[in-house]
Structure formats: C-alpha cells, structure tokens
PDB file of C-alpha atoms in Angstrom:
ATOM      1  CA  UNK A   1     -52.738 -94.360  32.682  1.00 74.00           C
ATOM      2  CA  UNK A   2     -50.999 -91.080  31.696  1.00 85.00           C
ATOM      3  CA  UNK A   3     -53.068 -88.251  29.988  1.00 88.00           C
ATOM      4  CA  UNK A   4     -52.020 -84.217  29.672  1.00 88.00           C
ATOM      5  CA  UNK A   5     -53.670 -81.071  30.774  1.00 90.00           C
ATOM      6  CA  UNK A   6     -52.880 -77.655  31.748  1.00 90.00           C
ATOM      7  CA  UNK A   7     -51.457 -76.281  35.305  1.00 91.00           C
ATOM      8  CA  UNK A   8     -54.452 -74.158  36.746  1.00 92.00           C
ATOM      9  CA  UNK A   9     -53.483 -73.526  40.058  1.00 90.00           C
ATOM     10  CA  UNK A  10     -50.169 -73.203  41.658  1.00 91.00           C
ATOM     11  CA  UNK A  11     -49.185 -72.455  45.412  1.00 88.00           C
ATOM     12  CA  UNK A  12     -45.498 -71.900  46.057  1.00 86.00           C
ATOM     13  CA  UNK A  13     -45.703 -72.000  49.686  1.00 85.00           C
ATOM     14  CA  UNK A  14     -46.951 -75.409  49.410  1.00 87.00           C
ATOM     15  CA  UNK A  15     -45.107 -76.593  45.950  1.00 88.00           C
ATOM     16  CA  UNK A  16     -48.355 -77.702  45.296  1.00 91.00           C
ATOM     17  CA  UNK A  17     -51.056 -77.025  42.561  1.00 92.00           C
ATOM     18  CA  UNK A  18     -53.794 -78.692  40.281  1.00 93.00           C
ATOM     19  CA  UNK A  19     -53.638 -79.654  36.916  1.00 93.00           C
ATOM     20  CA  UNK A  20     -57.042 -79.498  34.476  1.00 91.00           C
ATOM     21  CA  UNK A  21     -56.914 -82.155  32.263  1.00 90.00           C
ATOM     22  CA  UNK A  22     -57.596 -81.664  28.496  1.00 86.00           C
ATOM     23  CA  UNK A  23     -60.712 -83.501  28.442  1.00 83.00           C
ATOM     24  CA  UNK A  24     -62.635 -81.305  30.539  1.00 79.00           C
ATOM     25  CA  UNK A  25     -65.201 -83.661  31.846  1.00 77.00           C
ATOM     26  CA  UNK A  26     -62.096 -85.104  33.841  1.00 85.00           C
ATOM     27  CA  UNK A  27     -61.629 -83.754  37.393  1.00 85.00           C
ATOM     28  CA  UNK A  28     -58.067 -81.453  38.091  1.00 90.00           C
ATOM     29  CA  UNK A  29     -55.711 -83.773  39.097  1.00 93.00           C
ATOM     30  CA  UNK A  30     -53.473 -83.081  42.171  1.00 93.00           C
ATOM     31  CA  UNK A  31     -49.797 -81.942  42.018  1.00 91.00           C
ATOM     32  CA  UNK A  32     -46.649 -81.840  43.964  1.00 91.00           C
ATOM     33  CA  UNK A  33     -43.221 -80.414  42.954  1.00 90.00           C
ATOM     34  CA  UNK A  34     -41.794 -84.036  44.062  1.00 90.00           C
ATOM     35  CA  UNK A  35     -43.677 -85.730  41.680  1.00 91.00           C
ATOM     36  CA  UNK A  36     -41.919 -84.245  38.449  1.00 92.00           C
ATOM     37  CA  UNK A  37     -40.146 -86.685  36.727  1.00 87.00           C
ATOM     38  CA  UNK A  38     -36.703 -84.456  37.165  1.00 83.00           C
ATOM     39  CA  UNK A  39     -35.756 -81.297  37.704  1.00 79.00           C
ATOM     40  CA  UNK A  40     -36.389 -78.161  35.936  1.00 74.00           C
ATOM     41  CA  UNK A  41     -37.639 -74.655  35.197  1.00 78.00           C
ATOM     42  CA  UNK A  42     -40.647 -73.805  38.493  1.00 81.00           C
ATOM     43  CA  UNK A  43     -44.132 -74.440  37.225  1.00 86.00           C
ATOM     44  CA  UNK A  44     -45.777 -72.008  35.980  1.00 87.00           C
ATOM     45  CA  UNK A  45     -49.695 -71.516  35.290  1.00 89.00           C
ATOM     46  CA  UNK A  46     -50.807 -72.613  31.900  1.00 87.00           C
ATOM     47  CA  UNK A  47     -48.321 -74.657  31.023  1.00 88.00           C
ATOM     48  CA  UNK A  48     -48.446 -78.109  29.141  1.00 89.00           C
ATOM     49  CA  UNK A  49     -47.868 -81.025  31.486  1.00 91.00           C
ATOM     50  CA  UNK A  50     -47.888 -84.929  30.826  1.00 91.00           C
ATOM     51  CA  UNK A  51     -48.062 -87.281  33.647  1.00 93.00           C
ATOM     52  CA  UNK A  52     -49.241 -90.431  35.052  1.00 91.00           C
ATOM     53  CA  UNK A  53     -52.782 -90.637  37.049  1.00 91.00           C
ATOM     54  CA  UNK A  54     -53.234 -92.910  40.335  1.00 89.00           C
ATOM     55  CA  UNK A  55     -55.405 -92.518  43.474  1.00 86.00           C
ATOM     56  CA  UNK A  56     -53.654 -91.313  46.702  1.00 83.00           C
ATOM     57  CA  UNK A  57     -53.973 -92.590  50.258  1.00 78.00           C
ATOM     58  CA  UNK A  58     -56.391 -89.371  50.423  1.00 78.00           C
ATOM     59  CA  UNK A  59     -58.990 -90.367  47.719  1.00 77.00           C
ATOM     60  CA  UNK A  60     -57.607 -87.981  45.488  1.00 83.00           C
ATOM     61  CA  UNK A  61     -56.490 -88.044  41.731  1.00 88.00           C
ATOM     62  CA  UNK A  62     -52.484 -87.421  41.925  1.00 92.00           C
ATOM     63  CA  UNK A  63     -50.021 -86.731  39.519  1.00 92.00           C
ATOM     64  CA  UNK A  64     -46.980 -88.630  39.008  1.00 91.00           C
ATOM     65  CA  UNK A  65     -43.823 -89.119  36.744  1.00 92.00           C
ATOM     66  CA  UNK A  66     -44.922 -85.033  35.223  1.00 92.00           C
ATOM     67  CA  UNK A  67     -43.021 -84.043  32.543  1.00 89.00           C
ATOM     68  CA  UNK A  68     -43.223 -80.435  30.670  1.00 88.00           C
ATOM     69  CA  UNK A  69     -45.030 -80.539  27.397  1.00 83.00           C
ATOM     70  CA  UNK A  70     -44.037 -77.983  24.210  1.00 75.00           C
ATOM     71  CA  UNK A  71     -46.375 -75.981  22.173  1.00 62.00           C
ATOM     72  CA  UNK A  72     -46.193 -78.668  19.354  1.00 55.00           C
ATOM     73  CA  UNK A  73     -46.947 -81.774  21.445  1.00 52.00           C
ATOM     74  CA  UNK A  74     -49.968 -80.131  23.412  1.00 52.00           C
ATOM     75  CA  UNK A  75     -51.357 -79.196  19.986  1.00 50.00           C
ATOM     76  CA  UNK A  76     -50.602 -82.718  18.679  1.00 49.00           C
ATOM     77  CA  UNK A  77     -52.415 -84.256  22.055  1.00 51.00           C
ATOM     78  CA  UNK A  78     -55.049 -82.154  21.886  1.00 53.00           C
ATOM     79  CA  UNK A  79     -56.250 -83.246  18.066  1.00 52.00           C
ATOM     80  CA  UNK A  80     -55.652 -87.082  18.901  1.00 56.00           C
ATOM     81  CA  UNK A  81     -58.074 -86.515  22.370  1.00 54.00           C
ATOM     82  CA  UNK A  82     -60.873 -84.503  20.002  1.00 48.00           C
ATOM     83  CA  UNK A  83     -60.965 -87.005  17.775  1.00 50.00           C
ATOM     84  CA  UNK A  84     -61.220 -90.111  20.466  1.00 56.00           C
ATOM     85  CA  UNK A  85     -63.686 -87.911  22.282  1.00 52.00           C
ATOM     86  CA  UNK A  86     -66.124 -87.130  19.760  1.00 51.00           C
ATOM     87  CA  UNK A  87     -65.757 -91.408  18.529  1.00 56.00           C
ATOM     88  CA  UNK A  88     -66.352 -92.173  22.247  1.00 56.00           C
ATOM     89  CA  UNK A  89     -69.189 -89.744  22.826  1.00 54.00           C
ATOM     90  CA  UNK A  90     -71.066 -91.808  19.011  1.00 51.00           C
ATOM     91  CA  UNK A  91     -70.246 -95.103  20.391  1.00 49.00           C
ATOM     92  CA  UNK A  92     -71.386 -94.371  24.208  1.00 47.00           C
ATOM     93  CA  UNK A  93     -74.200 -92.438  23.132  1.00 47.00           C
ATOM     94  CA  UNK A  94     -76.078 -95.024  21.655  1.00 48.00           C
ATOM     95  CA  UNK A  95     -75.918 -97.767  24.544  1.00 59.00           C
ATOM     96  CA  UNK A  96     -76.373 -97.577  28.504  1.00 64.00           C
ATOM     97  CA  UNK A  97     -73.965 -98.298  30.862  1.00 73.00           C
ATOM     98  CA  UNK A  98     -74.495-101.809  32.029  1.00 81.00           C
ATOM     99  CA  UNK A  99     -74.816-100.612  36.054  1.00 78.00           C
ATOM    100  CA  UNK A 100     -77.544 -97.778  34.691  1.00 83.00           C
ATOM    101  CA  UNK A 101     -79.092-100.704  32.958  1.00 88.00           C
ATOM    102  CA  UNK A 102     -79.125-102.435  36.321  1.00 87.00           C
ATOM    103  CA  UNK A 103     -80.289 -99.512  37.908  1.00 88.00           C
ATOM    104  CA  UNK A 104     -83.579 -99.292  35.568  1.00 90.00           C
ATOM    105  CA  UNK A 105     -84.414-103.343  36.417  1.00 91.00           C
ATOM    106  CA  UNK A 106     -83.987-102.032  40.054  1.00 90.00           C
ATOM    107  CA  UNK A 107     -86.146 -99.563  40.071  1.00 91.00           C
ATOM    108  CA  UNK A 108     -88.856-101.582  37.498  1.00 93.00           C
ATOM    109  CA  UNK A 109     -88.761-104.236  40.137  1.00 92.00           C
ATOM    110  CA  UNK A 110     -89.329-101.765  42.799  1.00 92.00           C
ATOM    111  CA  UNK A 111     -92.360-100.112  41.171  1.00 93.00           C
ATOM    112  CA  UNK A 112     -94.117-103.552  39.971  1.00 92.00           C
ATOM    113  CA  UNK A 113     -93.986-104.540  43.837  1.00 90.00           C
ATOM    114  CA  UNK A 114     -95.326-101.685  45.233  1.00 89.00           C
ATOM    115  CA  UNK A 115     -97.748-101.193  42.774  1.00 90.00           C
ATOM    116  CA  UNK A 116     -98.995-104.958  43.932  1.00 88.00           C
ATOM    117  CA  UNK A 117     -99.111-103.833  47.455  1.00 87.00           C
ATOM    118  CA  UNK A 118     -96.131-106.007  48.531  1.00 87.00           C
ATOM    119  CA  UNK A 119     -93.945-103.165  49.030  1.00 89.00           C
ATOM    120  CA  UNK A 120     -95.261-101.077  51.683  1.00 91.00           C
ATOM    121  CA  UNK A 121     -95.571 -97.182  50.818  1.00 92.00           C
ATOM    122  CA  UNK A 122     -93.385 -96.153  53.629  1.00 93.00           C
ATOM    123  CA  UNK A 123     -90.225 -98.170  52.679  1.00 93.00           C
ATOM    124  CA  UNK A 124     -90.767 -96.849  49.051  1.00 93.00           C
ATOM    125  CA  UNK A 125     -90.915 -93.187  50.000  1.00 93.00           C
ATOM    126  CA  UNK A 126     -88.089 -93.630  52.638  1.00 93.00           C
ATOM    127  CA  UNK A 127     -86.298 -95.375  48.886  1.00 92.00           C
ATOM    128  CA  UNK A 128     -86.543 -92.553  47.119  1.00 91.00           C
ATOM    129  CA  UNK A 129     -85.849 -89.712  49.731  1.00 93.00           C
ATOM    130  CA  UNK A 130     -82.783 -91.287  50.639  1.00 92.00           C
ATOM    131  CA  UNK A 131     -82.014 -90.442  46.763  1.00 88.00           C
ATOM    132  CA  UNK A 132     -82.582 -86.788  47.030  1.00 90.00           C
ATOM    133  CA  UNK A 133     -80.247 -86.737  50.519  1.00 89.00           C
ATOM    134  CA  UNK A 134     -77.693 -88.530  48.726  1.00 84.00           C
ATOM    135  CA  UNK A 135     -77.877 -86.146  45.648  1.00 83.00           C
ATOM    136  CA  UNK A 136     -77.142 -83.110  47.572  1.00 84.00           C
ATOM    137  CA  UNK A 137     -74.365 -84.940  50.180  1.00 80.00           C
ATOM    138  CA  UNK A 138     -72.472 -85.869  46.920  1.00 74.00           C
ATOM    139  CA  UNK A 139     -72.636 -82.976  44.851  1.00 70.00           C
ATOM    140  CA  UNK A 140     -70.050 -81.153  46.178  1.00 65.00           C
ATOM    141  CA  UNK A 141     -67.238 -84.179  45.836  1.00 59.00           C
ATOM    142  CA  UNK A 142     -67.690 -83.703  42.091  1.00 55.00           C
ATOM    143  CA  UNK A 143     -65.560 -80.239  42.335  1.00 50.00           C
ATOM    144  CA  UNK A 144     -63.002 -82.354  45.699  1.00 50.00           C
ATOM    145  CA  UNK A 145     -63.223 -85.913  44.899  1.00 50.00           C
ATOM    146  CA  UNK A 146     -62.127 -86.661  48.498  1.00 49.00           C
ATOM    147  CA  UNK A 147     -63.656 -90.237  49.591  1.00 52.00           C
ATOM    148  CA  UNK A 148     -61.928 -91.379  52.645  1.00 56.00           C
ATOM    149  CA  UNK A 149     -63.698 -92.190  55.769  1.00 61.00           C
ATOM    150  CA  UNK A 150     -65.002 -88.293  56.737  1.00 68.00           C
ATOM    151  CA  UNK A 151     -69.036 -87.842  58.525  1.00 73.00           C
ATOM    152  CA  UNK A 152     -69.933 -86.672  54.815  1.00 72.00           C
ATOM    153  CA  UNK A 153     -68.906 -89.867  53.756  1.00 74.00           C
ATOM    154  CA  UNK A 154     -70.926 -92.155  56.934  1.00 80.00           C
ATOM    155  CA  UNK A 155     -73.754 -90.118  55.888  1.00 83.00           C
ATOM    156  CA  UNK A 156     -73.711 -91.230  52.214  1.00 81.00           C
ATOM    157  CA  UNK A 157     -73.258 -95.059  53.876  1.00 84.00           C
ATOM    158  CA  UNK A 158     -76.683 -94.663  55.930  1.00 87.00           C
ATOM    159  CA  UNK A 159     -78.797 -93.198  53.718  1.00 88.00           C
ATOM    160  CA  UNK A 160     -77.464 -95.919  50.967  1.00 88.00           C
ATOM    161  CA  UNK A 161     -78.624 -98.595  52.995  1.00 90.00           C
ATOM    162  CA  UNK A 162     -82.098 -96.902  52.931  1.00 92.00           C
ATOM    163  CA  UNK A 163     -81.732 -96.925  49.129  1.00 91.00           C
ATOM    164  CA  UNK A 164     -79.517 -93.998  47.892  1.00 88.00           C
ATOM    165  CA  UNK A 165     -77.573 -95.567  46.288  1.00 88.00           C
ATOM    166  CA  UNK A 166     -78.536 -95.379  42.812  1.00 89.00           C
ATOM    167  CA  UNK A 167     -78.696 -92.032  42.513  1.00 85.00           C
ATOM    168  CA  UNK A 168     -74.780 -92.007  43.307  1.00 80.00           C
ATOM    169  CA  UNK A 169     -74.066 -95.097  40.718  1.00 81.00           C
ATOM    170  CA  UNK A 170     -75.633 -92.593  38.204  1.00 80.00           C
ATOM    171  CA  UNK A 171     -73.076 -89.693  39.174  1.00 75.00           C
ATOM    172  CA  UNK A 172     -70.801 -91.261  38.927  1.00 71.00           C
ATOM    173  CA  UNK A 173     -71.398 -92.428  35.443  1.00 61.00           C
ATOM    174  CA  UNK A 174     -71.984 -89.040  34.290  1.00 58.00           C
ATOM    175  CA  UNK A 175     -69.990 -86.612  36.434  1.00 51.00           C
ATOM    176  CA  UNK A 176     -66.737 -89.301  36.821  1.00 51.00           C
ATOM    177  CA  UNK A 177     -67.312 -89.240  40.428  1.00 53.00           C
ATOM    178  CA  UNK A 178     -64.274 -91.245  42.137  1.00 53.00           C
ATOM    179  CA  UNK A 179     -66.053 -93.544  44.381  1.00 55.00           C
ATOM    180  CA  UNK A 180     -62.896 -96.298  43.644  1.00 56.00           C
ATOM    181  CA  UNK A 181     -60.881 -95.325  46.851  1.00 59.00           C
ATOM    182  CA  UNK A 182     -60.693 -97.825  49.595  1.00 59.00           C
ATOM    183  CA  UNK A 183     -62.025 -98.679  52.346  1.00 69.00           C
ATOM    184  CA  UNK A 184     -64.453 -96.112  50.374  1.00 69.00           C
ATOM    185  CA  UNK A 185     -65.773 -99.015  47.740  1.00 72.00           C
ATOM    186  CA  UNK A 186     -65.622-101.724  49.544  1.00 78.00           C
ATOM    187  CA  UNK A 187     -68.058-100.278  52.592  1.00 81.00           C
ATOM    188  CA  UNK A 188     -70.191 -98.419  49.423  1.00 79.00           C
ATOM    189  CA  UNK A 189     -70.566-101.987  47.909  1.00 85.00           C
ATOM    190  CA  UNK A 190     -71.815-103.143  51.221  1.00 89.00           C
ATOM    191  CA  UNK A 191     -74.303-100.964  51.803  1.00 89.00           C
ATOM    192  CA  UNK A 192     -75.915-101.672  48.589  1.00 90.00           C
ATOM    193  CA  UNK A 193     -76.172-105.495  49.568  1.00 92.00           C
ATOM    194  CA  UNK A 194     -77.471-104.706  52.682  1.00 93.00           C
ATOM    195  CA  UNK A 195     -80.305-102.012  51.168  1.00 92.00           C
ATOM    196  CA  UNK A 196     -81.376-105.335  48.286  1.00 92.00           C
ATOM    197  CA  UNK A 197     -81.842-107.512  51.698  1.00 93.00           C
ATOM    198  CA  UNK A 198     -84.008-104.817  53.978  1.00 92.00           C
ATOM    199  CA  UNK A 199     -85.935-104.539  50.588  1.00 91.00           C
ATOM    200  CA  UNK A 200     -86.420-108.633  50.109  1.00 91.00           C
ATOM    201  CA  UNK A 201     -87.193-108.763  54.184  1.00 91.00           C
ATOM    202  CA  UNK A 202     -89.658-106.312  54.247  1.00 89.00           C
ATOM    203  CA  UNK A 203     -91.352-107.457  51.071  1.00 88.00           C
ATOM    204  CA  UNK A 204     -91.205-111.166  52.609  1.00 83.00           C
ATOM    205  CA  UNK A 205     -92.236-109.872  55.954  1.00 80.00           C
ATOM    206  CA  UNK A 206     -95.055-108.183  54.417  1.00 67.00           C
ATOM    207  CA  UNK A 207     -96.075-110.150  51.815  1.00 60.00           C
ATOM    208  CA  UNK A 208     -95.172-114.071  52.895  1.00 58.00           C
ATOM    209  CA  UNK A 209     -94.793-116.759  49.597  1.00 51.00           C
TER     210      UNK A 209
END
C-alpha cells in the first residue's frame, strides 16, 4: 500500500530517518537512503515523500520505492486523505469492530459465569489484572512498534494466557498497534487459545456438567 507523509527526523550518520505520515493516527514509518526509488537531492526535514509501506524483519513499518513529492501534489494528497478520513471516521463511527464485538461476548460470558459461581473469584481477578499489566507493557510500542521476540514481548505472551489479551486486541484497534509481525502473531494468537481453554478447564473443573 503506498501513502505520503512528511520527513521528521533525519540522521546523516546513519542515512536513516522517520517519516510521519499525513494521517496522523498512523505511526512514523522507517527510512533508509537505499530505499529511494533513485537518486537525488539529500533528504531534507519537512519534505513531501511518497512511498510504499511493508513490515521489516524487525517488526517495524519501512519505507520503500520513496519518491520526492512537490508542493502541488502534497496539497492535492492531503485534500483527497481529509476527505476519506472524515467519510471513514462517519462510517466507522457508527459500528464496532467485529474483534471488539467479540471482545464484549467474551467478557459477557465471563461475568454471567462468575456471577453463577462457576467461575471462581481468583481466576477472574487474576483475568482482569493481567489486563492492567498488559496495558502498561504495551503502551510504550505505540510510539516503537517493535514486535519481535524481545522479554517485553514474552511478558505480553504470559500474562495473555492469564487473560490480557483483550485489552491489547482493543489497542490495537484504536492506537494501530502493529501486532501483524511474525513469529509475533502467530505465538499472540496462541496464547489467546490457550487463555479460552484454562478458562473452560477451570470452569469444568469447578463446576462439572
């Protein structure tokens, strides 16, 4: 997908920098000299950039085939993205995502049991603590959206397991948390499966049909 934004940080050392996307709820996307489409004046901060998005080996959003914008087509861009914006923000407004929709059953289902006494208080609190843990372990990825395998990252696995794992479904939703990266996803997913089964087990265990 390519999209345009504005260089906001630039080492030359490093040939490196970030790039803020126009759409400001979008995290800055990572940038190398090599990945300029061809050659031409240095970069310089401010200017207008176009480029394609992917996800690097590092987690990161990365910049590729860049190309130097002029005044005209940056003002252009930026009318076409207000006016998609501001459509997107009526149309999403008025419906839920379907995973925060999945979230609320979750959580329903979770209350109505406990409630009932088949859901023993401990495992509930130990559910929604893990939340709050999760909440802070995550917040900081929202500024470096770096998911590879790191402690900060086997952390946010654990605690998942003990039922965190909404709480980072809905960040990402709202704060366009990357959580796509691989092996990332694919252990993230797993914990969640294993968290619904400790939660069917106990309730079984405690509560036997």
């Amino acid at each position: 997908m390519r999209d345009q934004g504005r260089l906001i940080q630039w080492v030359e050392d490093e040939q490196s920098g970030l790039i803020q996307p126009n759409d400001s709820s979008k995290q800055p996307v990572y940038l190398s000299l090599k990945d300029f489409a061809k050659r031409g004046p240095r970069p310089i901060v401010g200017c207008a950039l176009d480029y394609q998005v992917r996800i690097d080996e590092k987690g990161r959003f990365r910049a590729s085939d860049v190309m130097y914008l002029t005044a005209k087509q940056s003002t252009a861009h930026q009318r076409t993205h207000l006016y998609r914006a501001a459509k997107q923000q009526n149309t999403s407004s008025s419906r839920l995502a379907p995973s925060t929709i999945a979230i609320i059953i979750y959580w329903i289902v979770i209350l109505v049991l406990n409630s009932m006494g088949q859901l023993p208080n401990i495992w509930f609190s130990i559910l929604f603590m893990a939340q709050i843990v999760i909440y802070f372990l995550s917040k900081p990825l929202v500024q470096h959206p770096v998911w590879s395998l790191s402690p900060r990252s086997i952390f946010i696995f654990v605690f998942s397991v003990f039922g965190g794992w909404p709480i980072l479904v809905l960040m990402q939703n709202k704060l366009r948390l990357n959580t796509q990266s691989q092996p990332f996803k694919t252990l993230y997913i797993g914990t969640i499966a294993l968290n619904i089964l400790c939660t069917l087990w106990i309730v079984g265990a405690t509560y036997p049909f």
